[in-house]
Coordinates of C-alpha atoms in Angstrom, one line a residue:
X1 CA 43.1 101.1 256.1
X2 CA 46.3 99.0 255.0
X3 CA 48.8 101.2 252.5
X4 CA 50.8 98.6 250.7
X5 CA 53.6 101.6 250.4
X6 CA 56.8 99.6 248.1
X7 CA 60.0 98.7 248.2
X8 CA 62.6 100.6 249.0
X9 CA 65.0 100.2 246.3
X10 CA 65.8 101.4 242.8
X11 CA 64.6 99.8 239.8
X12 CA 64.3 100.5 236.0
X13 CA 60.2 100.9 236.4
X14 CA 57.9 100.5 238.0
X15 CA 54.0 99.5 238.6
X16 CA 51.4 102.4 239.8
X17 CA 49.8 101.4 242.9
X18 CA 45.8 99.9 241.7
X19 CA 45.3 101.4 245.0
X20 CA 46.1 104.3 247.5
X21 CA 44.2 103.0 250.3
X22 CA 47.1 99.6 251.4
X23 CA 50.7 100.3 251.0
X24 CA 52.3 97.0 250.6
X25 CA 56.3 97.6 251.8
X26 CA 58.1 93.2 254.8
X27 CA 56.3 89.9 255.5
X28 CA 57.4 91.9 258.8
X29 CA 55.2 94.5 260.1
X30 CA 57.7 97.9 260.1
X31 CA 58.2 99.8 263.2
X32 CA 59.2 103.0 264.1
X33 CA 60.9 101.6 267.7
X34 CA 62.7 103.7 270.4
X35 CA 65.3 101.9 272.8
X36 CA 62.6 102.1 275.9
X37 CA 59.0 102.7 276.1
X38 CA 56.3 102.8 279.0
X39 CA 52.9 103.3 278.7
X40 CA 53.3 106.5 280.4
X41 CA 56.6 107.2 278.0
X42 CA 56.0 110.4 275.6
X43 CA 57.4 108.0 272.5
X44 CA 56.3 104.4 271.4
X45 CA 56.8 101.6 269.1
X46 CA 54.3 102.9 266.0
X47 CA 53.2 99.9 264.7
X48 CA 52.6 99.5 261.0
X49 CA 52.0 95.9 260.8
X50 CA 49.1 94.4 258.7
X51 CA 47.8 93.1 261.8
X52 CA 47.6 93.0 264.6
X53 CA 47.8 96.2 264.0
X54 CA 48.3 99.7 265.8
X55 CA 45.0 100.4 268.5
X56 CA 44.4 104.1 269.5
X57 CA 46.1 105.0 272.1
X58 CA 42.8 106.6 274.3
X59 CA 42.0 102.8 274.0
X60 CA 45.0 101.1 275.2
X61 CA 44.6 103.2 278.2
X62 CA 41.1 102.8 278.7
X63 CA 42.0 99.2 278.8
X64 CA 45.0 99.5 281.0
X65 CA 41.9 101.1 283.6
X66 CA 39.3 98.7 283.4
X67 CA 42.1 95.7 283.0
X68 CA 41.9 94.5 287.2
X69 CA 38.0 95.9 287.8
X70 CA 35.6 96.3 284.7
X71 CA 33.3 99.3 285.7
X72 CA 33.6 98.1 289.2
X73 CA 32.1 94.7 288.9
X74 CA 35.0 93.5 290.7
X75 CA 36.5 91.7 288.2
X76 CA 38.1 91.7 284.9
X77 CA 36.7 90.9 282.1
X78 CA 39.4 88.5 281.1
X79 CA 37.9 86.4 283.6
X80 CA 34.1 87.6 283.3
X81 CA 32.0 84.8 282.5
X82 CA 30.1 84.8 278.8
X83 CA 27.0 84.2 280.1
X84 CA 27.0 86.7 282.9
X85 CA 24.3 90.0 282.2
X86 CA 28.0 92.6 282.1
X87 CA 29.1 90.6 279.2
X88 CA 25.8 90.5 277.8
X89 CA 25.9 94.4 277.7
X90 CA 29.2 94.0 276.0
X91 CA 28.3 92.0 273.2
X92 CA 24.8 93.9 272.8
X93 CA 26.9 97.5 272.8
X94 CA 29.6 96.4 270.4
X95 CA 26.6 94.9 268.0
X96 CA 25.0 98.7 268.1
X97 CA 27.9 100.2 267.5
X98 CA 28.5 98.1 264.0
X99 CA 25.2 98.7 263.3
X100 CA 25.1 102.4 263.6
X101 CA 28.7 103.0 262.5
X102 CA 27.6 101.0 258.9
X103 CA 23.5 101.8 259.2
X104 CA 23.1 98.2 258.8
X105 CA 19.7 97.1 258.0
X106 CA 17.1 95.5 260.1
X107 CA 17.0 92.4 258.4
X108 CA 20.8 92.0 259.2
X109 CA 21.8 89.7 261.8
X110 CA 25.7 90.7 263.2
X111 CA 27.6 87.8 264.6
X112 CA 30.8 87.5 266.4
X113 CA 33.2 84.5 265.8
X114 CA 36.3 82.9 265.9
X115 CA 38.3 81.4 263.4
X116 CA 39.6 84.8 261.7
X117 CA 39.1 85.2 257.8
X118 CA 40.4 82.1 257.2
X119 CA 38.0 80.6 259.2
X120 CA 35.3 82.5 256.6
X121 CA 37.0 80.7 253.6
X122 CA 35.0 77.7 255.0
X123 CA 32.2 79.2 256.6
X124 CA 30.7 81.1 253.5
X125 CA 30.7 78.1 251.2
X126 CA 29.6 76.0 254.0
X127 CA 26.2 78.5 255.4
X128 CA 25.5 79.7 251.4
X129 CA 26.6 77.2 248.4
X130 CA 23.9 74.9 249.0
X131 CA 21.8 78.1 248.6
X132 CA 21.3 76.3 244.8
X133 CA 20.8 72.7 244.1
X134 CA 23.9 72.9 242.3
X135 CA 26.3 73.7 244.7
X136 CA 28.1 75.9 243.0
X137 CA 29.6 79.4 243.7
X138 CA 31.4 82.0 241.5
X139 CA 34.4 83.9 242.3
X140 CA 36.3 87.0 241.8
X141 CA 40.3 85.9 242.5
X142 CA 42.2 89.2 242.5
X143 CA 45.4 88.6 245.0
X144 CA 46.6 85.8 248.2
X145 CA 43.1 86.0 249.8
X146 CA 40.4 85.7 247.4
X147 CA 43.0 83.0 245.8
X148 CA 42.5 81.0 249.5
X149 CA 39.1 82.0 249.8
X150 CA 38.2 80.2 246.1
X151 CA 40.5 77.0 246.8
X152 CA 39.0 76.0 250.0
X153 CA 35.6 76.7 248.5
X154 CA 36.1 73.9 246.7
X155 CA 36.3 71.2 249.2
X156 CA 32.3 71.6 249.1
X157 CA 31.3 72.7 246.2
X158 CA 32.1 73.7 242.4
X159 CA 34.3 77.1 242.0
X160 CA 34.1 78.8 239.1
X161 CA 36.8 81.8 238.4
X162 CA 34.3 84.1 236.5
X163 CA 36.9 86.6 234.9
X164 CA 40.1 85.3 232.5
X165 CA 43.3 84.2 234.2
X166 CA 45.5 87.0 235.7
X167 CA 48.8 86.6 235.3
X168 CA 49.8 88.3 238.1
X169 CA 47.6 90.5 240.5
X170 CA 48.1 94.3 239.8
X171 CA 44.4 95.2 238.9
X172 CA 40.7 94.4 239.0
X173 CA 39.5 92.5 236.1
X174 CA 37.3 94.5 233.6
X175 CA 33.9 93.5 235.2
X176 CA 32.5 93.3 231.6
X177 CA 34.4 90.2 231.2
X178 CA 33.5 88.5 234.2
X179 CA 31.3 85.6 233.1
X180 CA 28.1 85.3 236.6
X181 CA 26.3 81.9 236.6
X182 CA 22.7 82.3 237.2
X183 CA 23.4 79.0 239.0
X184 CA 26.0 80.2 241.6
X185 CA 25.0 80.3 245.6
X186 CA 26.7 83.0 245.5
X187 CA 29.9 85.6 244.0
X188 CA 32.4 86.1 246.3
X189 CA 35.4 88.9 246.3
X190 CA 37.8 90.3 248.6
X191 CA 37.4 94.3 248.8
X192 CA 41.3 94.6 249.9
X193 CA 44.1 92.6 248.9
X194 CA 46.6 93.2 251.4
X195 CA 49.6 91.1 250.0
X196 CA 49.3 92.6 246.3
X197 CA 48.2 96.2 247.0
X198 CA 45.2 95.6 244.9
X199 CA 41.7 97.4 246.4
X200 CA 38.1 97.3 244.6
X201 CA 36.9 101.2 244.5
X202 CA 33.4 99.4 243.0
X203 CA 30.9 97.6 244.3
X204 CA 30.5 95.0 242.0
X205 CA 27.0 94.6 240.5
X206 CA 26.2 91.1 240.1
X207 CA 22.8 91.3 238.7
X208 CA 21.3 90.5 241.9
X209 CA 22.9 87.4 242.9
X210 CA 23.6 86.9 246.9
X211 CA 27.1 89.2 247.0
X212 CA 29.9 88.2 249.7
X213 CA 32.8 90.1 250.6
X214 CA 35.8 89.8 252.9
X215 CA 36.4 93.2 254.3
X216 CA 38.8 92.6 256.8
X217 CA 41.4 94.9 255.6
X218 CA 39.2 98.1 255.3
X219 CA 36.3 97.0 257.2
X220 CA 34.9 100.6 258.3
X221 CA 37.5 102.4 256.7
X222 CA 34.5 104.2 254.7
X223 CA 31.6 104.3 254.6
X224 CA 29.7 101.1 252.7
X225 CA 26.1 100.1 251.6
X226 CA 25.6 97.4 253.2
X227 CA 22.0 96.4 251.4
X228 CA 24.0 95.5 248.1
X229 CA 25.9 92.4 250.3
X230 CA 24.6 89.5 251.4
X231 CA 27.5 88.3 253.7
X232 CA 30.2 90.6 255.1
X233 CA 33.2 89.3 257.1
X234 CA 36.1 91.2 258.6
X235 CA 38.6 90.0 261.1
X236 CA 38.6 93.1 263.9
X237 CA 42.9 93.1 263.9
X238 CA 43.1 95.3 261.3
X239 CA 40.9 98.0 261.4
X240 CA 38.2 97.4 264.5
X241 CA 40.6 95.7 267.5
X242 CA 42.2 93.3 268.2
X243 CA 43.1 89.1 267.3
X244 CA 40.6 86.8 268.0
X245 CA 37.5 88.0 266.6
X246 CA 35.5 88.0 263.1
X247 CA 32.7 90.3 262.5
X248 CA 30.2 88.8 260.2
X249 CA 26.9 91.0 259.1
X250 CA 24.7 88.3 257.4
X251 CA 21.1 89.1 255.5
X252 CA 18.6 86.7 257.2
X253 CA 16.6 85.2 254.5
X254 CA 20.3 83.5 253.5
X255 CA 20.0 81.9 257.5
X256 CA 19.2 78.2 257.2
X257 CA 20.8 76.7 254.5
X258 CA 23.9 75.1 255.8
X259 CA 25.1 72.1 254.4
X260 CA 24.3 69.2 256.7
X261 CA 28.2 69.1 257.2
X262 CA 28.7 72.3 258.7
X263 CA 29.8 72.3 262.4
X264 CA 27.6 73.8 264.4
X265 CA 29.9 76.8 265.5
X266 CA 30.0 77.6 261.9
X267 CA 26.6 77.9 261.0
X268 CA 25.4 81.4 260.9
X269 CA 21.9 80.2 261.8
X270 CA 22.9 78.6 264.8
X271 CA 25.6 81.6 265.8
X272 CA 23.0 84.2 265.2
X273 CA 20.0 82.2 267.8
X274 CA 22.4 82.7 270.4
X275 CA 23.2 86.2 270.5
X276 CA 27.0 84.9 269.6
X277 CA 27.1 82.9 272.5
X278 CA 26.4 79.3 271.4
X279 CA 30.0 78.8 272.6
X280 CA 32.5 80.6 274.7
X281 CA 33.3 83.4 272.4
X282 CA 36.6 85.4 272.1
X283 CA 35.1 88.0 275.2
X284 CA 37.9 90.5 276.1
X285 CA 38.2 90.8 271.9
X286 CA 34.4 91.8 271.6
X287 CA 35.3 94.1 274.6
X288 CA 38.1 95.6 272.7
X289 CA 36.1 95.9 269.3
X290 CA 33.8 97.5 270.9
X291 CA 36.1 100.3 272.4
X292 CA 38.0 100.7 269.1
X293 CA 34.4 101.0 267.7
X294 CA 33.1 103.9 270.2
X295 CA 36.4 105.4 269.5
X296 CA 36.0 105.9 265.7
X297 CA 32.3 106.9 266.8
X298 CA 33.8 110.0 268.4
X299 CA 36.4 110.5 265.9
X300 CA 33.4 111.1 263.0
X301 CA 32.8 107.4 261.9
X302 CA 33.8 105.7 259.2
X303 CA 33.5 109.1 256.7
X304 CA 36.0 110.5 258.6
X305 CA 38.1 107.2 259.1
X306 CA 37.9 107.5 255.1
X307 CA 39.4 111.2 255.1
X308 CA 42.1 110.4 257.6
X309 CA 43.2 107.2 255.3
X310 CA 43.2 109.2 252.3
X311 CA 45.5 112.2 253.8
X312 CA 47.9 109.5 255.3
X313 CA 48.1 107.4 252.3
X314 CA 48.8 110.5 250.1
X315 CA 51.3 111.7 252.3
X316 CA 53.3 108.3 251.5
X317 CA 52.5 107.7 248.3
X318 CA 53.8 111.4 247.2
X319 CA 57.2 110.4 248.4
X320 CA 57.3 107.1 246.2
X321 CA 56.1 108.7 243.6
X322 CA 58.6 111.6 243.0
X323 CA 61.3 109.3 244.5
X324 CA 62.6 108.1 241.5
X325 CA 63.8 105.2 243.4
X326 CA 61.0 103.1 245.3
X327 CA 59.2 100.8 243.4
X328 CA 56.0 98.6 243.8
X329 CA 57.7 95.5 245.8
X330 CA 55.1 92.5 246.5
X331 CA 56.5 90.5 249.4
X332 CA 58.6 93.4 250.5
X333 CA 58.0 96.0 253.1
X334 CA 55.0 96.5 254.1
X335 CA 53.4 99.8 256.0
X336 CA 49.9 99.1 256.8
X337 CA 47.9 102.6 257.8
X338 CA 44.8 101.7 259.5
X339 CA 42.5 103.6 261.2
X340 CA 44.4 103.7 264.4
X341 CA 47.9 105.3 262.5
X342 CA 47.9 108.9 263.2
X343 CA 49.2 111.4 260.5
X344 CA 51.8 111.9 263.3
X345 CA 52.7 108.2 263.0
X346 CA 53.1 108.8 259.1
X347 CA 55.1 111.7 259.3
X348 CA 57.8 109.7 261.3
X349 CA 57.3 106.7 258.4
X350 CA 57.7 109.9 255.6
X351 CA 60.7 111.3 257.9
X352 CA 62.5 107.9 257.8
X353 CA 61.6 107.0 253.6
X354 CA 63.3 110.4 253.2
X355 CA 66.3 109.3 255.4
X356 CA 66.5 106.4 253.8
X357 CA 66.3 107.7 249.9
X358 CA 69.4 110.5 250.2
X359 CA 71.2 107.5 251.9
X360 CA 71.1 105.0 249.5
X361 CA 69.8 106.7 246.0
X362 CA 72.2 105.7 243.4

């Protein structure tokens, strides 16, 4: 998962980290760059962007294989056509593979799209607010994305901010002052905020109300129950792949209710009928997801992605915090650690905040 891990300089105090799972240190993603690098090279660029981010390694070669001649179809999958039966076996695999990593439910359809998270800020109002005659929707507005998420909302329906005004996102509101509408569609939250450094480590109970989340940060980062949701979204750069695809896992009785207004490629109804493929789709992303997804597979799932995350994220985290010197810097450097960062990758990042402390400590 992302590690928001701070800024680099000293200050009189500072904020503890809501979360250990995102370290938020530039707008630019940090790098740990050699002069020269090959794919064959023993060193590389470690990326610790906040997306795209790093893939494993086992994948990018895997990749680099099948890149001219998929399996020996004779072509590559760039160029494979959507509606050919290979690519159906694509899609179908990567489906399975979200299925059983998260133990989705029958009665979950899982959807591929295009349009990112963003993309989601339109869709989810758009399938589910008219879910109620109101059209209303209530929302949890913890950091940058849920704050995006809550004002495009509002282009089709009423928005209502169910907790008091933050002044500034550093925590979760106290649940027992968020105000739920029996007559929302739906409550909405973001599980990661990536710009703020802010994670939920809750599920929030909302009294049985249709529960969506944007996951896209720590989307199979751990393991989650998906029965309490009834839309999940993630975009697959993060944590699952690479640009170009959104995962959405959406319960089926919520199908059917898209305002009249939604475009077709939006609706989940329409999306889920053709097995993804109502239009060209993002293919050689799909293909990707699904590699990064057998990879965390063999690597012990998502439990284990959760171990991994929590080792790296310490490993940081006990450097800032017996630094005396770093401090919690939003909009400053950012190390993202997702699934794909190795605890060798971290180890160069620790290695270099070490460096850089006996440099410059006053």
């Amino acid at each position: 998962m992302g590690t928001p891990a701070r800024c680099w300089q000293k200050a009189e105090g500072r904020r503890r980290p809501q979360t250990r799972t995102d370290l938020a240190i530039s707008p630019l993603p940090l790098c740990c760059v050699p002069r020269r690098c090959t794919m064959d090279a023993p060193t590389q660029v470690v990326n610790f962007g906040p997306g795209p981010a790093k893939l494993p390694r086992s994948v990018l070669l895997e990749i680099q294989k099948e890149l001219l001649d998929y399996k020996g179809v004779g072509i590559s999958v760039l160029e494979m056509s959507h509606r050919s039966s290979d690519f159906a076996k694509i899609v179908n695999n990567t489906e399975n593979l979200v299925r059983e990593l998260l133990a989705v439910p029958d009665n979950y359809k899982v959807i591929f799209v295009q349009g990112g998270g963003s993309g989601q800020f339109s869709a989810v109002p758009l399938n589910l607010i008219g879910l109620k005659a109101g059209r209303c929707a209530d929302y949890v507005v913890t950091g940058a994305w849920s704050a995006k998420a809550a004002e495009e909302a509002k282009k089709f329906g009423t928005v209502t901010i169910v907790h008091p005004k933050l002044g500034s996102y550093t925590k979760i509101p106290d649940p027992s002052t968020w105000n739920l509408s029996p007559d929302a569609s739906y409550v909405y939250y973001c599980a990661n905020e990536t710009v703020h450094g802010v994670e939920f480590d809750f599920i929030p109970d909302v009294k049985g109300a249709v529960l969506v989340c944007d996951m896209s940060s720590n989307f199979l980062s751990k393991p989650v129950d998906v029965s309490k949701f009834g839309v999940i979204f993630a975009g697959a750069q993060k944590n699952v792949g690479s640009a170009g695809v959104t995962v959405v896992i959406v319960r089926e009785d919520l199908l059917g209710f898209a305002l009249r207004e939604c475009p077709s490629i939006l609706d989940y109804k329409v999306q889920a009928g053709n097995n993804s493929l109502y239009n060209t789709p993002s293919c050689f992303s799909i293909y990707v997801m699904g590699l990064v997804l057998e990879w965390i597979k063999n690597n012990g799932g998502a439990a284990a992605m959760e171990k991994l995350s929590s080792i790296k994220s310490q490993m940081i985290y006990d450097i800032i915090d017996n630094s005396q010197g770093f401090y919690v810097s939003v909009g400053g450097i950012r190390a993202s650690l997702y699934n794909a960062v190795t605890i060798e990758d971290v180890q160069k990042l620790a290695a270099f905040m070490k460096n850089f402390l006996e440099m410059h400590q006053l």
